Coordinates of C-alpha atoms in Angstrom, one line a residue:
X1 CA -93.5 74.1 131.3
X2 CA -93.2 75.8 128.1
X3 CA -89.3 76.2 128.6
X4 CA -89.5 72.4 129.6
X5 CA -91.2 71.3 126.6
X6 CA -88.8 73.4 124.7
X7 CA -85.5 71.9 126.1
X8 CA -86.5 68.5 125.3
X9 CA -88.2 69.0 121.9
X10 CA -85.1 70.6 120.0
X11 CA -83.6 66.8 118.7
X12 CA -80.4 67.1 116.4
X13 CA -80.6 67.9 112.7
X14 CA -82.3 64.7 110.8
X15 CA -79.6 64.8 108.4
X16 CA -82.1 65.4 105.2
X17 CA -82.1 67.1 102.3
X18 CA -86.3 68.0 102.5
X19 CA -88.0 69.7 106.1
X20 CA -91.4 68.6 105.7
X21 CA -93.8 70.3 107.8
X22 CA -95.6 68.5 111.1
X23 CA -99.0 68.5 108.8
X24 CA -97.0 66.6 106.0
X25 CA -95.4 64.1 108.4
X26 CA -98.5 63.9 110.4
X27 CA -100.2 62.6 107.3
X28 CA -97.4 59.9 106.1
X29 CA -97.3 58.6 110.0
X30 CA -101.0 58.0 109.3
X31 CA -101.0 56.3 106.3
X32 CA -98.1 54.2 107.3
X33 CA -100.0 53.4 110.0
X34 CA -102.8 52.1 108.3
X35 CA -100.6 50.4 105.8
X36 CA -97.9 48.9 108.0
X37 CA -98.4 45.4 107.3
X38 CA -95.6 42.9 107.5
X39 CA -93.8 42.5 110.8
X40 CA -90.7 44.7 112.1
X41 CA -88.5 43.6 109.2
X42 CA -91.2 44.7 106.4
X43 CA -92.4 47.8 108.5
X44 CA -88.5 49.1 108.8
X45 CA -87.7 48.8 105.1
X46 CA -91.2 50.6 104.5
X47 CA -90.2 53.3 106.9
X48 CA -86.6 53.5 105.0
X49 CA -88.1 53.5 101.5
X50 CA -90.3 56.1 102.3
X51 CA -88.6 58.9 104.5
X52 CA -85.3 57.7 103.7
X53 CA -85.5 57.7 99.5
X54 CA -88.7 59.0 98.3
X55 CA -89.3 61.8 101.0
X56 CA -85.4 62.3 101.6
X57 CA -85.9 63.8 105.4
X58 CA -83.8 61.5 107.0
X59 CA -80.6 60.5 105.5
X60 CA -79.0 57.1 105.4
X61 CA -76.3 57.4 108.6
X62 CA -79.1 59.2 110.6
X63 CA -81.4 56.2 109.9
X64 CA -78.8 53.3 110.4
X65 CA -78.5 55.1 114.0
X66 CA -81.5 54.9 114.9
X67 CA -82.3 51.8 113.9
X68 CA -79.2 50.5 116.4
X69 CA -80.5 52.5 119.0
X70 CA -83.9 50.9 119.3
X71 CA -82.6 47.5 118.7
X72 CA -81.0 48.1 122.1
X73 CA -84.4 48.6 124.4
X74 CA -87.2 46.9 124.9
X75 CA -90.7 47.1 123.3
X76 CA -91.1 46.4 119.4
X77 CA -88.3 47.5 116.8
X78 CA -90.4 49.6 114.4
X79 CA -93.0 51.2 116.6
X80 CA -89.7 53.0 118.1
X81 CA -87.7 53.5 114.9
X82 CA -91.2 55.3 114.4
X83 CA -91.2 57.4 117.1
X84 CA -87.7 57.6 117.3
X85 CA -87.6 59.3 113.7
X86 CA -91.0 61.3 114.3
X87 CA -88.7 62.7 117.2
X88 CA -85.9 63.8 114.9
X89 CA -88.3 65.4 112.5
X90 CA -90.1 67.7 115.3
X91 CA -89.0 66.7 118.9
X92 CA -91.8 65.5 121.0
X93 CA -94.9 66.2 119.2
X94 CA -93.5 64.2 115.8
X95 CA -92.5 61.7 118.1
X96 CA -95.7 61.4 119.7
X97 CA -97.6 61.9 116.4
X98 CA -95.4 58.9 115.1
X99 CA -95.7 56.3 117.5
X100 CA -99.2 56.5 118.3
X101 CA -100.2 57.3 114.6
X102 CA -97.9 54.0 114.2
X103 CA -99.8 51.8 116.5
X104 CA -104.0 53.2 116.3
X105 CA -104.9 52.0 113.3
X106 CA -103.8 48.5 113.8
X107 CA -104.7 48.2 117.4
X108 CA -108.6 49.3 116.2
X109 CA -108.4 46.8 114.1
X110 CA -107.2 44.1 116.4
X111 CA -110.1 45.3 118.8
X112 CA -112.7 45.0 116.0
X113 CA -111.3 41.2 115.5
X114 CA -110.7 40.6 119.5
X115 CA -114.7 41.4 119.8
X116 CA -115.7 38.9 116.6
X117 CA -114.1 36.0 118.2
X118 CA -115.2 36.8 121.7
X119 CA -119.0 36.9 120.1
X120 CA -118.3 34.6 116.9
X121 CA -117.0 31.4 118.5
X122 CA -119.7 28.1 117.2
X123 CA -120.4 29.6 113.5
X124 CA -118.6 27.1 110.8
X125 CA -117.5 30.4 109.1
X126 CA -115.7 31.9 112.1
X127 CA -114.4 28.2 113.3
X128 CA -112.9 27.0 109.8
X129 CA -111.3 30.1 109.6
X130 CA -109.6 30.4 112.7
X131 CA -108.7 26.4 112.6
X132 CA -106.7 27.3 109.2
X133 CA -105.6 30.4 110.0
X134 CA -103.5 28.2 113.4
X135 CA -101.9 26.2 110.6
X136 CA -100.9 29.0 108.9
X137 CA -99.5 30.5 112.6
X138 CA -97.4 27.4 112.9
X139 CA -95.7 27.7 109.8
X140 CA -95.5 31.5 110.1
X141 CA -93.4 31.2 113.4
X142 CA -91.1 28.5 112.6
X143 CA -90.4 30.9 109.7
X144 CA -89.3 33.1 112.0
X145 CA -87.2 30.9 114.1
X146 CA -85.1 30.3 110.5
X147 CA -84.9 34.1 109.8
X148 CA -83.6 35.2 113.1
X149 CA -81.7 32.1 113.8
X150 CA -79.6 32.7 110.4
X151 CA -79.0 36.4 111.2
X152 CA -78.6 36.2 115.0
X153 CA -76.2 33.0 115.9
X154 CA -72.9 33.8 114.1
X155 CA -70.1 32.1 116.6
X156 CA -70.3 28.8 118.7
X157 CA -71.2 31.2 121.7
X158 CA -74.3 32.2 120.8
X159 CA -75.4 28.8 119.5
X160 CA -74.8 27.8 123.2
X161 CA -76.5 30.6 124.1
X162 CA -79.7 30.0 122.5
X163 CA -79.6 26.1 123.5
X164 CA -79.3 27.2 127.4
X165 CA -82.1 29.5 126.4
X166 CA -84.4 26.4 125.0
X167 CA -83.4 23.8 127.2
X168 CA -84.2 26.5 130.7
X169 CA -87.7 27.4 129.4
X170 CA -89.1 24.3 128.1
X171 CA -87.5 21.6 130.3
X172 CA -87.0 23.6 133.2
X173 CA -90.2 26.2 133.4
X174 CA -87.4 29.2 133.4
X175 CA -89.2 32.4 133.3
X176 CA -88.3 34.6 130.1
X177 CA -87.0 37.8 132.5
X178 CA -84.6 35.6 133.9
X179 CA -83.4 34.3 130.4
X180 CA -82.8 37.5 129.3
X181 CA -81.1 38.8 132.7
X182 CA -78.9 35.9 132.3
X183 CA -77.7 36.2 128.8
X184 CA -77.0 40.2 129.1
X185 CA -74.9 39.6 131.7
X186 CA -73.0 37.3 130.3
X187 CA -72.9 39.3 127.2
X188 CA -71.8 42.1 128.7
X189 CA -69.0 40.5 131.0
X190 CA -68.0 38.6 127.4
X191 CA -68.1 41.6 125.7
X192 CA -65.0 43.0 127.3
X193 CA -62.3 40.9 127.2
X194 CA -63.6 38.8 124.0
X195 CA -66.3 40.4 121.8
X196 CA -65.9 38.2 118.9
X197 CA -66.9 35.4 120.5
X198 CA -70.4 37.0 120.2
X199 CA -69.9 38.3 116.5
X200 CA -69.4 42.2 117.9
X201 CA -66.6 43.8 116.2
X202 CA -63.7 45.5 118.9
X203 CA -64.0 48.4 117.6
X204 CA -67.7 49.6 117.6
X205 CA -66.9 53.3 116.6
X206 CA -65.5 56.4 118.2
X207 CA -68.0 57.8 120.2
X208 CA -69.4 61.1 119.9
X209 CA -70.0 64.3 121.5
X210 CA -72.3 63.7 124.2
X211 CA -75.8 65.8 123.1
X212 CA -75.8 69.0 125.7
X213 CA -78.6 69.0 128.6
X214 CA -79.1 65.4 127.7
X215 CA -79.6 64.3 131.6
X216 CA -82.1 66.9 131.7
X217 CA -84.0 66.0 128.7
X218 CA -83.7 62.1 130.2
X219 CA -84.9 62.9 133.9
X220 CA -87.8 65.0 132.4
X221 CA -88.8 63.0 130.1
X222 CA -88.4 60.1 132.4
X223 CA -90.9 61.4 135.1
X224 CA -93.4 62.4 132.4
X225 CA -93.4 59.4 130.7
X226 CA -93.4 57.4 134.2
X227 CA -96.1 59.0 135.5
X228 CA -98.3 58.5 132.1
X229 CA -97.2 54.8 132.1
X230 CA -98.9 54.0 136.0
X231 CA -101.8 56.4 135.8
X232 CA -104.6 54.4 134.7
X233 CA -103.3 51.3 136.7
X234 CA -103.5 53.7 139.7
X235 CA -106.8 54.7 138.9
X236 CA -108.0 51.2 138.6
X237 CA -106.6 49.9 141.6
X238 CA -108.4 53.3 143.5
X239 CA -111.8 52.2 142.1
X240 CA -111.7 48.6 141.5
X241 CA -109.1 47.6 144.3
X242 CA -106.0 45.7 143.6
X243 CA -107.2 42.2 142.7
X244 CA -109.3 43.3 140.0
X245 CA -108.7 42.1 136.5
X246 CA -108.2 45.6 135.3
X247 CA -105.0 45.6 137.5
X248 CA -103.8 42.5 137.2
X249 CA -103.6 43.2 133.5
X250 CA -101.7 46.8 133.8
X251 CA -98.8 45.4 136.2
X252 CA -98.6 41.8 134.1
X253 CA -98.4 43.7 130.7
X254 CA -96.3 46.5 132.8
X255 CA -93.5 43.9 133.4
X256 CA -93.4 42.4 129.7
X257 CA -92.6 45.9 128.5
X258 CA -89.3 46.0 130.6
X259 CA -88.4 43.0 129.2
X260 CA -89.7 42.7 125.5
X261 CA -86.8 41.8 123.9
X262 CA -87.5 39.7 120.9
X263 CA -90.5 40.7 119.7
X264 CA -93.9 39.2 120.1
X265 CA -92.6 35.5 118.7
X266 CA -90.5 35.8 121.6
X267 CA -93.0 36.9 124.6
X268 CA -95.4 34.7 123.4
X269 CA -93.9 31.9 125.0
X270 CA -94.0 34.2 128.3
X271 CA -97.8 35.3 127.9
X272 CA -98.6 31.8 127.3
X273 CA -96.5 30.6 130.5
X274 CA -98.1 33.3 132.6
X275 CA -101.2 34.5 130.9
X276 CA -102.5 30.0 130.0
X277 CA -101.4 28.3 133.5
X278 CA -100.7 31.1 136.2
X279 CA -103.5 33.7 135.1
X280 CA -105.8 31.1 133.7
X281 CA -107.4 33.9 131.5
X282 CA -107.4 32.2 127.7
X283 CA -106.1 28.2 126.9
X284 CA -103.2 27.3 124.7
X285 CA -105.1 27.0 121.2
X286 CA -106.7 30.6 121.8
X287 CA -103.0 32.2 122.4
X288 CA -102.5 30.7 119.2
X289 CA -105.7 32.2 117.4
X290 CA -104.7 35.5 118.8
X291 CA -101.2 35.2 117.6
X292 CA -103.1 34.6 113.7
X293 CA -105.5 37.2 114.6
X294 CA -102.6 39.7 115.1
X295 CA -100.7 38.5 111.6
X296 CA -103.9 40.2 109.8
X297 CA -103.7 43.4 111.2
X298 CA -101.1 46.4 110.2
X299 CA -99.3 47.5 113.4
X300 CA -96.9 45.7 115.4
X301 CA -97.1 42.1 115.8
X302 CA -97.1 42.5 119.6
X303 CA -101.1 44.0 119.5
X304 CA -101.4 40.4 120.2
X305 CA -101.4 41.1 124.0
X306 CA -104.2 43.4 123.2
X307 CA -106.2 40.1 122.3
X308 CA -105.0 38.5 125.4
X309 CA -106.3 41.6 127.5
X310 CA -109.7 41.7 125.9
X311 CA -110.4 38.3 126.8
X312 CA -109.1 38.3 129.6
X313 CA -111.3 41.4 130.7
X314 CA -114.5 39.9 129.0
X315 CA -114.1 36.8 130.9
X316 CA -113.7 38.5 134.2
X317 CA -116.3 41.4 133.8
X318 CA -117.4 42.3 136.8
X319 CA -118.4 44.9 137.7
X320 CA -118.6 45.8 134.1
X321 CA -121.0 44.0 131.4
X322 CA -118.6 41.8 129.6
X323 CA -117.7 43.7 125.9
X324 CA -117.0 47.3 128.1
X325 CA -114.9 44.9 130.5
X326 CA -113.2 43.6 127.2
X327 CA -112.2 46.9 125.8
X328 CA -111.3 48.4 128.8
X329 CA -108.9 45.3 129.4
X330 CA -107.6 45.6 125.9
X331 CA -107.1 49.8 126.4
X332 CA -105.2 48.8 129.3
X333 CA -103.3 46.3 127.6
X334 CA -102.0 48.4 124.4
X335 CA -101.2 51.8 127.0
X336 CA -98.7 49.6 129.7
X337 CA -97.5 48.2 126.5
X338 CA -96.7 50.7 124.1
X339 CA -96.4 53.6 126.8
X340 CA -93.2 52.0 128.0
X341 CA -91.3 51.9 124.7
X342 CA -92.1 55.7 123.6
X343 CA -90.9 56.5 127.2
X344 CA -87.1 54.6 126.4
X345 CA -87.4 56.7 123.1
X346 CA -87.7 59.8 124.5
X347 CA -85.3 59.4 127.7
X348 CA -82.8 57.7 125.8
X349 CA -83.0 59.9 122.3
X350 CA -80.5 62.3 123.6
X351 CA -78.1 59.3 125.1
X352 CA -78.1 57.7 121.2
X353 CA -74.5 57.9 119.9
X354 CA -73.1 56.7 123.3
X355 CA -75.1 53.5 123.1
X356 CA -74.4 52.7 119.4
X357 CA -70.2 52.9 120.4
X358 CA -71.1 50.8 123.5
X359 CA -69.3 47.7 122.8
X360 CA -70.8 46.0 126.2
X361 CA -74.2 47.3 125.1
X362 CA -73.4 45.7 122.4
X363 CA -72.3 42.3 123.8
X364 CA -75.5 42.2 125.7
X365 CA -78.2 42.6 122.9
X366 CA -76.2 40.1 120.5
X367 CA -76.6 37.5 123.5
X368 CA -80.1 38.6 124.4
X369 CA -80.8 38.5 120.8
X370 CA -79.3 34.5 120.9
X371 CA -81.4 33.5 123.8
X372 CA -84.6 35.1 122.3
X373 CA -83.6 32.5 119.3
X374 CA -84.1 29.5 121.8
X375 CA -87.3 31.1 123.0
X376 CA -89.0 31.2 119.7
X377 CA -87.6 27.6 119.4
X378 CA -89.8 26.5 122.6
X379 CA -92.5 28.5 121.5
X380 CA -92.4 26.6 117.8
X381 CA -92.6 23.3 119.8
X382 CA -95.1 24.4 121.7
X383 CA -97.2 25.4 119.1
X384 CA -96.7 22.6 117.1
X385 CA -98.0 20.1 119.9
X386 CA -101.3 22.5 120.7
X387 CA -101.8 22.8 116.8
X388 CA -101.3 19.2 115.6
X389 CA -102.4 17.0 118.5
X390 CA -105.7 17.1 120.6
X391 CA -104.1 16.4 123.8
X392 CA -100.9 17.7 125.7
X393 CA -100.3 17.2 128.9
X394 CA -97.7 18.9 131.4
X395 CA -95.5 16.6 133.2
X396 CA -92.8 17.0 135.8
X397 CA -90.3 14.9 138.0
X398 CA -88.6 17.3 139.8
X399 CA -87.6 20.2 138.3
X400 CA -87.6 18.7 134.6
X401 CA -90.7 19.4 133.2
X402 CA -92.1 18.0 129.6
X403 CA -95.0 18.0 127.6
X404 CA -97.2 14.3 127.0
X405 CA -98.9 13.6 123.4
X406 CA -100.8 10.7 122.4
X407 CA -99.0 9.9 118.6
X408 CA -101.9 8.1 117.7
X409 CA -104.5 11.4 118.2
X410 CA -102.6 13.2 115.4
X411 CA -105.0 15.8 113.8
X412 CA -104.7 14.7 109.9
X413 CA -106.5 17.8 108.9
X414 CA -104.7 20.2 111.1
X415 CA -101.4 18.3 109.8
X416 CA -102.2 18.4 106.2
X417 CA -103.4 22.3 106.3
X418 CA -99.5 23.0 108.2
X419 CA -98.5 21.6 105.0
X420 CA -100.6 23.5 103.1
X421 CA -99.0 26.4 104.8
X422 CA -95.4 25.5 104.4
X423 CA -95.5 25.4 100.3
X424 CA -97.1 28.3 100.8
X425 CA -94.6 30.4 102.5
X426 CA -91.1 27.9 102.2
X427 CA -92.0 26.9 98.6
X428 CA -94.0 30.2 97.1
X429 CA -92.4 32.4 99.0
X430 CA -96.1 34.5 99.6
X431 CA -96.7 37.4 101.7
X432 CA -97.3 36.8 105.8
X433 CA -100.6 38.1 104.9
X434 CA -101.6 36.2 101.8
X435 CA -100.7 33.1 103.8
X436 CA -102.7 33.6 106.7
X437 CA -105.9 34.7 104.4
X438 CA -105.5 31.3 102.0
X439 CA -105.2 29.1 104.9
X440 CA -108.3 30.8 106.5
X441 CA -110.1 30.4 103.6
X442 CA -108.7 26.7 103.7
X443 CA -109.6 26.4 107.4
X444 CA -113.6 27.5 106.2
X445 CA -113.8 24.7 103.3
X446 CA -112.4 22.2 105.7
X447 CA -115.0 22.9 108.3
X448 CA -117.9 22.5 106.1
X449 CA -116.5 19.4 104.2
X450 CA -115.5 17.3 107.1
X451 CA -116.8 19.6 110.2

């Protein structure tokens, strides 16, 4: 084992100018942990200014590359980066170090928050603050749709792209795997012939040497990280059997990790397709509360399923009481999520030059990244409805499907908070953070003055 651990643990020189010890870079992946706030985009620039020009043990080119290689796999951008770079600095046991230490805090935190609202639900404090803090969610993700929009659809193709995208999943009930199964195919078959139709330039870059023993390292890390991925859902379906809630969780959160492109704006409107009408475990506004919930915390965004497991699990208890059932579906939750993108870290580390050259590769995350655009769009519509009107209703004819409002049962307060919300973060230009907190504090006044 030991000549195992050894073969896979020995990553290429990080490129900087200081080798800090593993107690030294155990103690900045904790604090970044704990400090993380933000989203991907503020997390990776943390990451940057701290190893890359404070610290100086990564340099620039070694940082750029591993930022491109875990834009090309699925699971969330910075937790890999993290892991990714905790892997450079010592092999496995910086990379573990880094990607759990990346992840804990946050995830504690999202527990301590999941259990309040499971408990706290019908005290004006608890109710105001979540009612502003859905304005604030609204505004937050439409945000997003601008950001990603402007950096992601450069040519006409990927505008068509992320229309298909919108029109498939909220007319037509498409299911996000098969959105992004469709566009990386055509990315990749457009990619060949005609790459600047999807803004990638022909010549990505020569590629390097291949990394020796790499399909070794891959294969065992591959099997390891496999067989840590499945365990517990194993072991649940062994003692609870295999329509237990426990289970249900592990393989539904199992299949959003393969494909969690995106980011969590992006599954959202998958969880809320699967996890509001299929599963039936939590109702539209609460995928909305767990979405602010998730904006307070450090950590990825995507600890927002862990909300979606807790209550699924304290809804469903049995045979557990229901707050054990609750963490235990939230534990689930985070492992099958974060599990999976540590494992494409630590196969595909030693595979990392040959994917940045890959101008197919390439191809296919520009269109993926297009389609997610159109997802994000549905899920902006989709919140707006849930958050500004007190009815929607699901129709169909066919296989078009829409959503039904009633104009005239426009929530006014609800409406006016949004706008709140949009100075706020369009016109002020405040934190994601100090948004969500005023409009939660809004949320509270507006409870108690008008209930």
């Amino acid at each position: 084992m030991a000549t195992v651990d050894s073969r896979i643990a020995n990553p290429p020189p990080a490129g900087g100018a200081v080798r800090p010890s593993f107690g030294e870079a155990f103690r900045l992946w904790l604090k970044l942990g704990c400090i993380n706030f933000g989203g991907p985009a503020g997390q990776i620039a943390m990451m940057h200014r701290m190893l890359v020009d404070e610290k100086k043990w990564i340099d620039e080119p070694r940082f750029l590359h591993a930022l491109n290689f875990c834009m090309v796999s699925p699971g969330p951008e910075a937790q890999k980066l993290a892991t990714y770079l905790g892997w450079l600095l010592h092999g496995i046991r910086g990379g573990l170090a880094a990607g759990i230490l990346f992840v804990l805090p946050g995830a504690l935190v999202m527990l301590a928050l999941s259990l309040l609202y499971a408990l706290g639900r019908g005290f004006s404090v608890v109710d105001g603050a979540l009612f502003g803090i859905k304005a604030a969610v609204l505004v937050i993700v439409l945000e997003a749709l601008i950001r990603i929009g402007k950096r992601a659809l450069k040519t006409s193709l990927l505008l068509a792209l992320a229309g298909g995208a919108f029109v498939g999943i909220f007319f037509f009930g498409m299911p996000f795997p098969l959105i992004v199964i469709v566009a990386a195919v055509i990315g990749y078959v457009v990619a060949r012939s005609s790459p600047g139709r999807l803004g990638v330039k022909a010549d990505v870059g020569a590629l390097a040497a291949p990394a020796p023993d790499r399909w070794r390292q891959a294969v065992t890390a591959s099997v390891t990280g496999l067989a840590a991925w499945w365990t517990p859902v194993v072991l649940a379906v062994v003692a609870l059997g295999p329509d237990h809630v426990l289970v249900r969780i592990g393989t539904f959160f199992s299949k959003l990790a393969v494909v969690s492109f995106g980011g969590a704006y992006a599954l959202l409107a998958y969880m809320a397709q699967e996890a509001v009408e299929t599963h039936h475990w939590m109702t539209a506004p609460e995928m909305v509360d767990g979405l602010g919930l998730a904006e307070t915390t450090p950590g990825p965004l995507i600890l927002v399923t862990q909300f979606v497991g807790f209550l699924s699990g304290f809804r469903d208890p049995s045979p557990f009481p229901p707050v054990a059932a609750g963490v235990l579906g939230a534990a689930m939750t985070t492992w099958v999520t974060f599990v999976p993108s540590m494992l494409w870290i630590f196969a595909g580390a030693p595979f990392v030059e040959q994917l940045r050259a890959n101008r197919r590769l390439s191809g296919a995350l520009a269109a993926i990244t297009a389609a997610v655009v159109g997802v994000i769009l549905n899920l902006s519509v989709w919140f707006a409805l849930h958050v500004l009107f007190g009815q929607v209703t699901e129709r169909h004819a066919g296989p078009l499907r829409w959503y039904a409002v009633d104009v005239f049962a426009l929530d006014l307060r609800a409406t006016a908070l949004a706008a709140v919300a949009a100075v706020l973060a369009f016109g002020l230009h405040r934190s994601l953070i100090e948004t969500v907190l005023v409009m939660a504090a809004l949320g509270v006044v507006v409870q108690f003055a008008f209930g």
